[in-house]
mmCIF file of C-alpha atoms in Angstrom:
data_model
loop_
_atom_site.group_PDB
_atom_site.id
_atom_site.type_symbol
_atom_site.label_atom_id
_atom_site.label_comp_id
_atom_site.label_asym_id
_atom_site.label_seq_id
_atom_site.Cartn_x
_atom_site.Cartn_y
_atom_site.Cartn_z
ATOM 1 C CA UNK A 24 195.851 147.478 387.539
ATOM 2 C CA UNK A 25 198.967 149.587 386.973
ATOM 3 C CA UNK A 26 198.684 153.301 387.829
ATOM 4 C CA UNK A 27 200.559 156.513 387.673
ATOM 5 C CA UNK A 28 201.446 157.774 391.187
ATOM 6 C CA UNK A 29 202.405 161.239 392.287
ATOM 7 C CA UNK A 30 204.124 162.575 395.476
ATOM 8 C CA UNK A 31 203.414 164.542 397.466
ATOM 9 C CA UNK A 32 199.813 164.863 397.360
ATOM 10 C CA UNK A 33 199.931 168.371 398.665
ATOM 11 C CA UNK A 34 202.957 170.707 398.778
ATOM 12 C CA UNK A 35 203.013 174.089 400.484
ATOM 13 C CA UNK A 36 205.960 176.347 399.685
ATOM 14 C CA UNK A 37 206.909 179.953 400.044
ATOM 15 C CA UNK A 38 207.277 182.234 397.069
ATOM 16 C CA UNK A 39 210.779 182.075 395.600
ATOM 17 C CA UNK A 40 211.496 178.574 396.835
ATOM 18 C CA UNK A 41 212.226 175.557 394.526
ATOM 19 C CA UNK A 42 209.918 172.679 394.378
ATOM 20 C CA UNK A 43 210.203 169.301 392.905
ATOM 21 C CA UNK A 44 206.966 167.412 392.099
ATOM 22 C CA UNK A 45 207.537 163.626 391.587
ATOM 23 C CA UNK A 46 205.774 161.066 389.396
ATOM 24 C CA UNK A 47 206.139 157.422 388.904
ATOM 25 C CA UNK A 48 204.588 156.549 385.468
ATOM 26 C CA UNK A 49 203.373 153.206 384.526
ATOM 27 C CA UNK A 50 206.389 150.888 384.033
ATOM 28 C CA UNK A 51 206.342 150.081 380.374
ATOM 29 C CA UNK A 52 205.153 153.592 379.303
ATOM 30 C CA UNK A 53 207.358 155.664 376.915
ATOM 31 C CA UNK A 54 205.791 159.087 376.763
ATOM 32 C CA UNK A 55 205.429 161.379 379.828
ATOM 33 C CA UNK A 56 203.514 164.617 380.368
ATOM 34 C CA UNK A 57 202.907 167.235 382.969
ATOM 35 C CA UNK A 58 199.721 169.272 383.031
ATOM 36 C CA UNK A 59 198.375 171.909 385.565
ATOM 37 C CA UNK A 60 194.892 172.909 386.566
ATOM 38 C CA UNK A 61 194.527 176.269 388.351
ATOM 39 C CA UNK A 62 191.572 176.192 390.688
ATOM 40 C CA UNK A 63 188.390 176.616 388.717
ATOM 41 C CA UNK A 64 190.154 176.632 385.262
ATOM 42 C CA UNK A 65 190.816 174.143 382.570
ATOM 43 C CA UNK A 66 193.610 171.602 382.587
ATOM 44 C CA UNK A 67 196.517 172.963 380.729
ATOM 45 C CA UNK A 68 199.339 171.112 378.906
ATOM 46 C CA UNK A 69 202.904 171.975 380.198
ATOM 47 C CA UNK A 70 205.357 169.596 378.585
ATOM 48 C CA UNK A 71 205.768 166.197 377.042
ATOM 49 C CA UNK A 72 208.846 164.099 377.284
ATOM 50 C CA UNK A 73 210.148 161.025 375.133
ATOM 51 C CA UNK A 74 213.313 159.273 374.734
ATOM 52 C CA UNK A 75 214.874 161.414 377.589
ATOM 53 C CA UNK A 76 214.230 164.829 375.854
ATOM 54 C CA UNK A 77 211.323 167.266 375.818
ATOM 55 C CA UNK A 78 209.177 166.681 372.783
ATOM 56 C CA UNK A 79 206.811 169.735 373.128
ATOM 57 C CA UNK A 80 206.242 172.400 375.603
ATOM 58 C CA UNK A 81 203.658 175.122 376.029
ATOM 59 C CA UNK A 82 204.224 178.893 376.666
ATOM 60 C CA UNK A 83 203.616 178.338 380.307
ATOM 61 C CA UNK A 84 206.732 176.124 380.454
ATOM 62 C CA UNK A 85 209.242 178.881 380.739
ATOM 63 C CA UNK A 86 212.800 178.832 382.087
ATOM 64 C CA UNK A 87 211.641 178.468 385.643
ATOM 65 C CA UNK A 88 210.374 174.924 384.838
ATOM 66 C CA UNK A 89 212.388 171.858 384.063
ATOM 67 C CA UNK A 90 211.714 168.149 383.773
ATOM 68 C CA UNK A 91 213.895 165.078 384.275
ATOM 69 C CA UNK A 92 213.740 161.479 384.387
ATOM 70 C CA UNK A 93 216.720 160.744 386.657
ATOM 71 C CA UNK A 94 216.253 156.952 386.755
ATOM 72 C CA UNK A 95 214.110 154.287 385.077
ATOM 73 C CA UNK A 96 211.104 155.079 387.142
ATOM 74 C CA UNK A 97 210.757 158.644 388.270
ATOM 75 C CA UNK A 98 209.739 161.655 386.305
ATOM 76 C CA UNK A 99 209.986 165.015 387.909
ATOM 77 C CA UNK A 100 208.968 168.603 387.438
ATOM 78 C CA UNK A 101 211.012 171.278 388.935
ATOM 79 C CA UNK A 102 210.041 174.828 389.478
ATOM 80 C CA UNK A 103 213.017 176.870 390.288
ATOM 81 C CA UNK A 104 211.549 180.030 392.005
ATOM 82 C CA UNK A 105 207.926 179.595 392.715
ATOM 83 C CA UNK A 106 205.474 182.441 392.238
ATOM 84 C CA UNK A 107 201.891 182.781 393.674
ATOM 85 C CA UNK A 108 200.409 182.099 390.301
ATOM 86 C CA UNK A 109 202.085 178.634 390.167
ATOM 87 C CA UNK A 110 199.639 177.564 392.813
ATOM 88 C CA UNK A 111 197.712 174.823 390.954
ATOM 89 C CA UNK A 112 196.984 171.084 390.829
ATOM 90 C CA UNK A 113 199.778 169.453 388.765
ATOM 91 C CA UNK A 114 198.950 166.295 386.964
ATOM 92 C CA UNK A 115 201.507 163.672 385.546
ATOM 93 C CA UNK A 116 200.488 161.382 382.680
ATOM 94 C CA UNK A 117 202.145 158.703 380.708
ATOM 95 C CA UNK A 118 201.247 156.351 377.768
ATOM 96 C CA UNK A 119 202.587 153.816 375.424
ATOM 97 C CA UNK A 120 202.550 154.133 371.601
ATOM 98 C CA UNK A 121 198.960 154.513 370.220
ATOM 99 C CA UNK A 122 197.314 154.626 373.652
ATOM 100 C CA UNK A 123 195.501 157.200 375.704
ATOM 101 C CA UNK A 124 197.143 159.046 378.427
ATOM 102 C CA UNK A 125 196.874 157.728 381.978
ATOM 103 C CA UNK A 126 196.728 160.375 384.652
ATOM 104 C CA UNK A 127 197.957 160.334 388.121
ATOM 105 C CA UNK A 128 195.992 161.824 391.069
ATOM 106 C CA UNK A 129 197.846 165.034 391.036
ATOM 107 C CA UNK A 130 199.937 167.171 393.447
ATOM 108 C CA UNK A 131 198.233 170.310 394.894
ATOM 109 C CA UNK A 132 200.881 173.121 394.914
ATOM 110 C CA UNK A 133 200.130 176.079 397.156
ATOM 111 C CA UNK A 134 202.543 178.930 397.074
ATOM 112 C CA UNK A 135 202.239 181.395 399.885
ATOM 113 C CA UNK B 18 195.998 174.721 366.540
ATOM 114 C CA UNK B 19 193.305 172.731 368.572
ATOM 115 C CA UNK B 20 190.589 173.936 370.694
ATOM 116 C CA UNK B 21 187.710 172.468 372.619
ATOM 117 C CA UNK B 22 184.390 174.161 373.536
ATOM 118 C CA UNK B 23 182.173 172.609 376.178
ATOM 119 C CA UNK B 24 178.790 174.267 376.251
ATOM 120 C CA UNK B 25 177.375 174.607 379.670
ATOM 121 C CA UNK B 26 179.750 174.779 382.604
ATOM 122 C CA UNK B 27 177.043 173.282 384.924
ATOM 123 C CA UNK B 28 174.511 170.733 383.914
ATOM 124 C CA UNK B 29 171.838 169.361 386.416
ATOM 125 C CA UNK B 30 169.717 166.305 385.728
ATOM 126 C CA UNK B 31 167.476 164.249 387.763
ATOM 127 C CA UNK B 32 168.436 160.716 388.604
ATOM 128 C CA UNK B 33 167.257 158.390 385.869
ATOM 129 C CA UNK B 34 167.168 161.193 383.262
ATOM 130 C CA UNK B 35 169.202 161.432 380.084
ATOM 131 C CA UNK B 36 172.667 163.010 380.424
ATOM 132 C CA UNK B 37 173.918 165.016 377.529
ATOM 133 C CA UNK B 38 177.249 166.924 377.818
ATOM 134 C CA UNK B 39 178.137 168.865 374.708
ATOM 135 C CA UNK B 40 181.693 169.151 373.206
ATOM 136 C CA UNK B 41 182.623 170.883 369.983
ATOM 137 C CA UNK B 42 186.251 170.852 368.758
ATOM 138 C CA UNK B 43 188.451 172.573 366.308
ATOM 139 C CA UNK B 44 191.350 170.804 364.673
ATOM 140 C CA UNK B 45 193.372 171.323 361.522
ATOM 141 C CA UNK B 46 193.849 167.530 361.157
ATOM 142 C CA UNK B 47 191.813 164.456 361.925
ATOM 143 C CA UNK B 48 191.379 164.524 365.795
ATOM 144 C CA UNK B 49 191.612 162.008 368.448
ATOM 145 C CA UNK B 50 188.852 162.793 370.995
ATOM 146 C CA UNK B 51 188.500 162.015 374.655
ATOM 147 C CA UNK B 52 186.195 162.395 377.497
ATOM 148 C CA UNK B 53 187.704 162.371 381.020
ATOM 149 C CA UNK B 54 185.865 162.399 384.380
ATOM 150 C CA UNK B 55 187.275 163.934 387.518
ATOM 151 C CA UNK B 56 185.682 163.099 390.888
ATOM 152 C CA UNK B 57 186.351 165.480 393.773
ATOM 153 C CA UNK B 58 189.964 165.573 394.973
ATOM 154 C CA UNK B 59 190.855 162.966 392.434
ATOM 155 C CA UNK B 60 192.723 162.760 389.219
ATOM 156 C CA UNK B 61 191.398 162.533 385.604
ATOM 157 C CA UNK B 62 189.970 159.045 384.600
ATOM 158 C CA UNK B 63 189.355 158.221 380.936
ATOM 159 C CA UNK B 64 185.708 157.576 380.151
ATOM 160 C CA UNK B 65 186.051 156.916 376.422
ATOM 161 C CA UNK B 66 188.079 157.704 373.388
ATOM 162 C CA UNK B 67 187.615 158.150 369.630
ATOM 163 C CA UNK B 68 190.679 157.660 367.326
ATOM 164 C CA UNK B 69 189.504 156.050 364.051
ATOM 165 C CA UNK B 70 186.803 153.678 362.913
ATOM 166 C CA UNK B 71 183.439 153.445 364.439
ATOM 167 C CA UNK B 72 182.050 156.956 365.191
ATOM 168 C CA UNK B 73 179.886 155.781 368.076
ATOM 169 C CA UNK B 74 182.138 154.876 371.001
ATOM 170 C CA UNK B 75 181.102 153.258 374.221
ATOM 171 C CA UNK B 76 182.957 153.878 377.494
ATOM 172 C CA UNK B 77 182.850 152.941 381.097
ATOM 173 C CA UNK B 78 179.857 153.375 383.387
ATOM 174 C CA UNK B 79 177.349 153.326 380.673
ATOM 175 C CA UNK B 80 178.624 156.441 378.791
ATOM 176 C CA UNK B 81 178.990 156.820 375.107
ATOM 177 C CA UNK B 82 179.797 159.510 372.537
ATOM 178 C CA UNK B 83 179.388 159.924 368.866
ATOM 179 C CA UNK B 84 181.981 161.656 366.621
ATOM 180 C CA UNK B 85 180.159 163.776 364.044
ATOM 181 C CA UNK B 86 182.868 165.291 361.634
ATOM 182 C CA UNK B 87 180.360 167.468 359.861
ATOM 183 C CA UNK B 88 179.348 169.162 363.053
ATOM 184 C CA UNK B 89 182.931 168.988 364.686
ATOM 185 C CA UNK B 90 181.141 167.528 367.807
ATOM 186 C CA UNK B 91 181.778 164.736 370.266
ATOM 187 C CA UNK B 92 178.873 164.886 372.695
ATOM 188 C CA UNK B 93 178.676 162.589 375.689
ATOM 189 C CA UNK B 94 175.473 160.814 376.675
ATOM 190 C CA UNK B 95 174.149 158.404 379.209
ATOM 191 C CA UNK B 96 170.560 157.182 378.871
ATOM 192 C CA UNK B 97 169.870 157.201 382.685
ATOM 193 C CA UNK B 98 171.797 159.218 385.179
ATOM 194 C CA UNK B 99 172.951 157.851 388.596
ATOM 195 C CA UNK B 100 173.800 159.733 391.668
ATOM 196 C CA UNK B 101 177.346 158.394 391.279
ATOM 197 C CA UNK B 102 177.803 160.241 388.042
ATOM 198 C CA UNK B 103 178.085 163.515 389.785
ATOM 199 C CA UNK B 104 181.531 164.844 388.799
ATOM 200 C CA UNK B 105 183.320 167.183 386.399
ATOM 201 C CA UNK B 106 183.641 166.014 382.815
ATOM 202 C CA UNK B 107 186.332 167.190 380.478
ATOM 203 C CA UNK B 108 186.419 166.807 376.666
ATOM 204 C CA UNK B 109 189.790 166.718 375.143
ATOM 205 C CA UNK B 110 191.388 166.688 371.682
ATOM 206 C CA UNK B 111 194.682 165.703 370.484
ATOM 207 C CA UNK B 112 196.296 165.482 366.980
ATOM 208 C CA UNK B 113 197.924 162.314 365.739
ATOM 209 C CA UNK B 114 201.734 162.580 366.065
ATOM 210 C CA UNK B 115 204.452 161.543 368.224
ATOM 211 C CA UNK B 116 203.871 163.808 371.253
ATOM 212 C CA UNK B 117 200.001 164.039 371.197
ATOM 213 C CA UNK B 118 199.528 166.561 373.861
ATOM 214 C CA UNK B 119 195.880 166.892 375.043
ATOM 215 C CA UNK B 120 193.945 170.168 374.807
ATOM 216 C CA UNK B 121 191.085 170.248 377.219
ATOM 217 C CA UNK B 122 187.754 172.001 377.311
ATOM 218 C CA UNK B 123 186.909 174.075 380.365
ATOM 219 C CA UNK B 124 184.808 171.257 381.890
ATOM 220 C CA UNK B 125 181.104 170.598 382.758
ATOM 221 C CA UNK B 126 180.142 169.985 386.263
ATOM 222 C CA UNK B 127 177.329 167.373 386.288
ATOM 223 C CA UNK B 128 174.934 167.507 389.324
ATOM 224 C CA UNK B 129 172.490 164.634 389.663
ATOM 225 C CA UNK B 130 169.381 165.472 391.618
ATOM 226 C CA UNK B 131 167.519 162.896 393.504
#
């Protein structure tokens, strides 16, 4: 069964460094998402992406964040200058029209 | 704006007992409703969903949920708990539309006692 994959599974970075989290959505999916879950808190929407542009973004998704689909398979989330409060599990999700979202296993980001 | 309230951050049941996890939602338009399960150190797996049609929906692993518009609820049930059901369960809502971002509840940790 096709699945969403994410790399790396765990990323440790120092405050102020740039990080890129990578996702490979399911191949025929058209809508892509990033969510995050700070330890012990609820899963929060960050951004949705369709037709090579951002469809919606939350207040969390400020100028420090960007997304890109650089080729036909990858979907990336970049954090330009990480802060301690960016430490969280980041989930990628994808879907086709009129379907539910399929989630990847997540990348745990630890900012020290 | 949408919101989801899950009553009870922790629920414990005995193996074989009924599982009932509560979810109430708020949405300005007809909602799409979902239950996801998260096992330790894993991602979110869809249990079941309601979009339109039959209000009682059945999902994987013997779970089901009923959409009650008058009560703005979408409670998750399973007649007989199994040890393998121990996990965190998230209720989520989205509005119909092109982007359909999910708004999640705060989650309910289910413990199954032997």
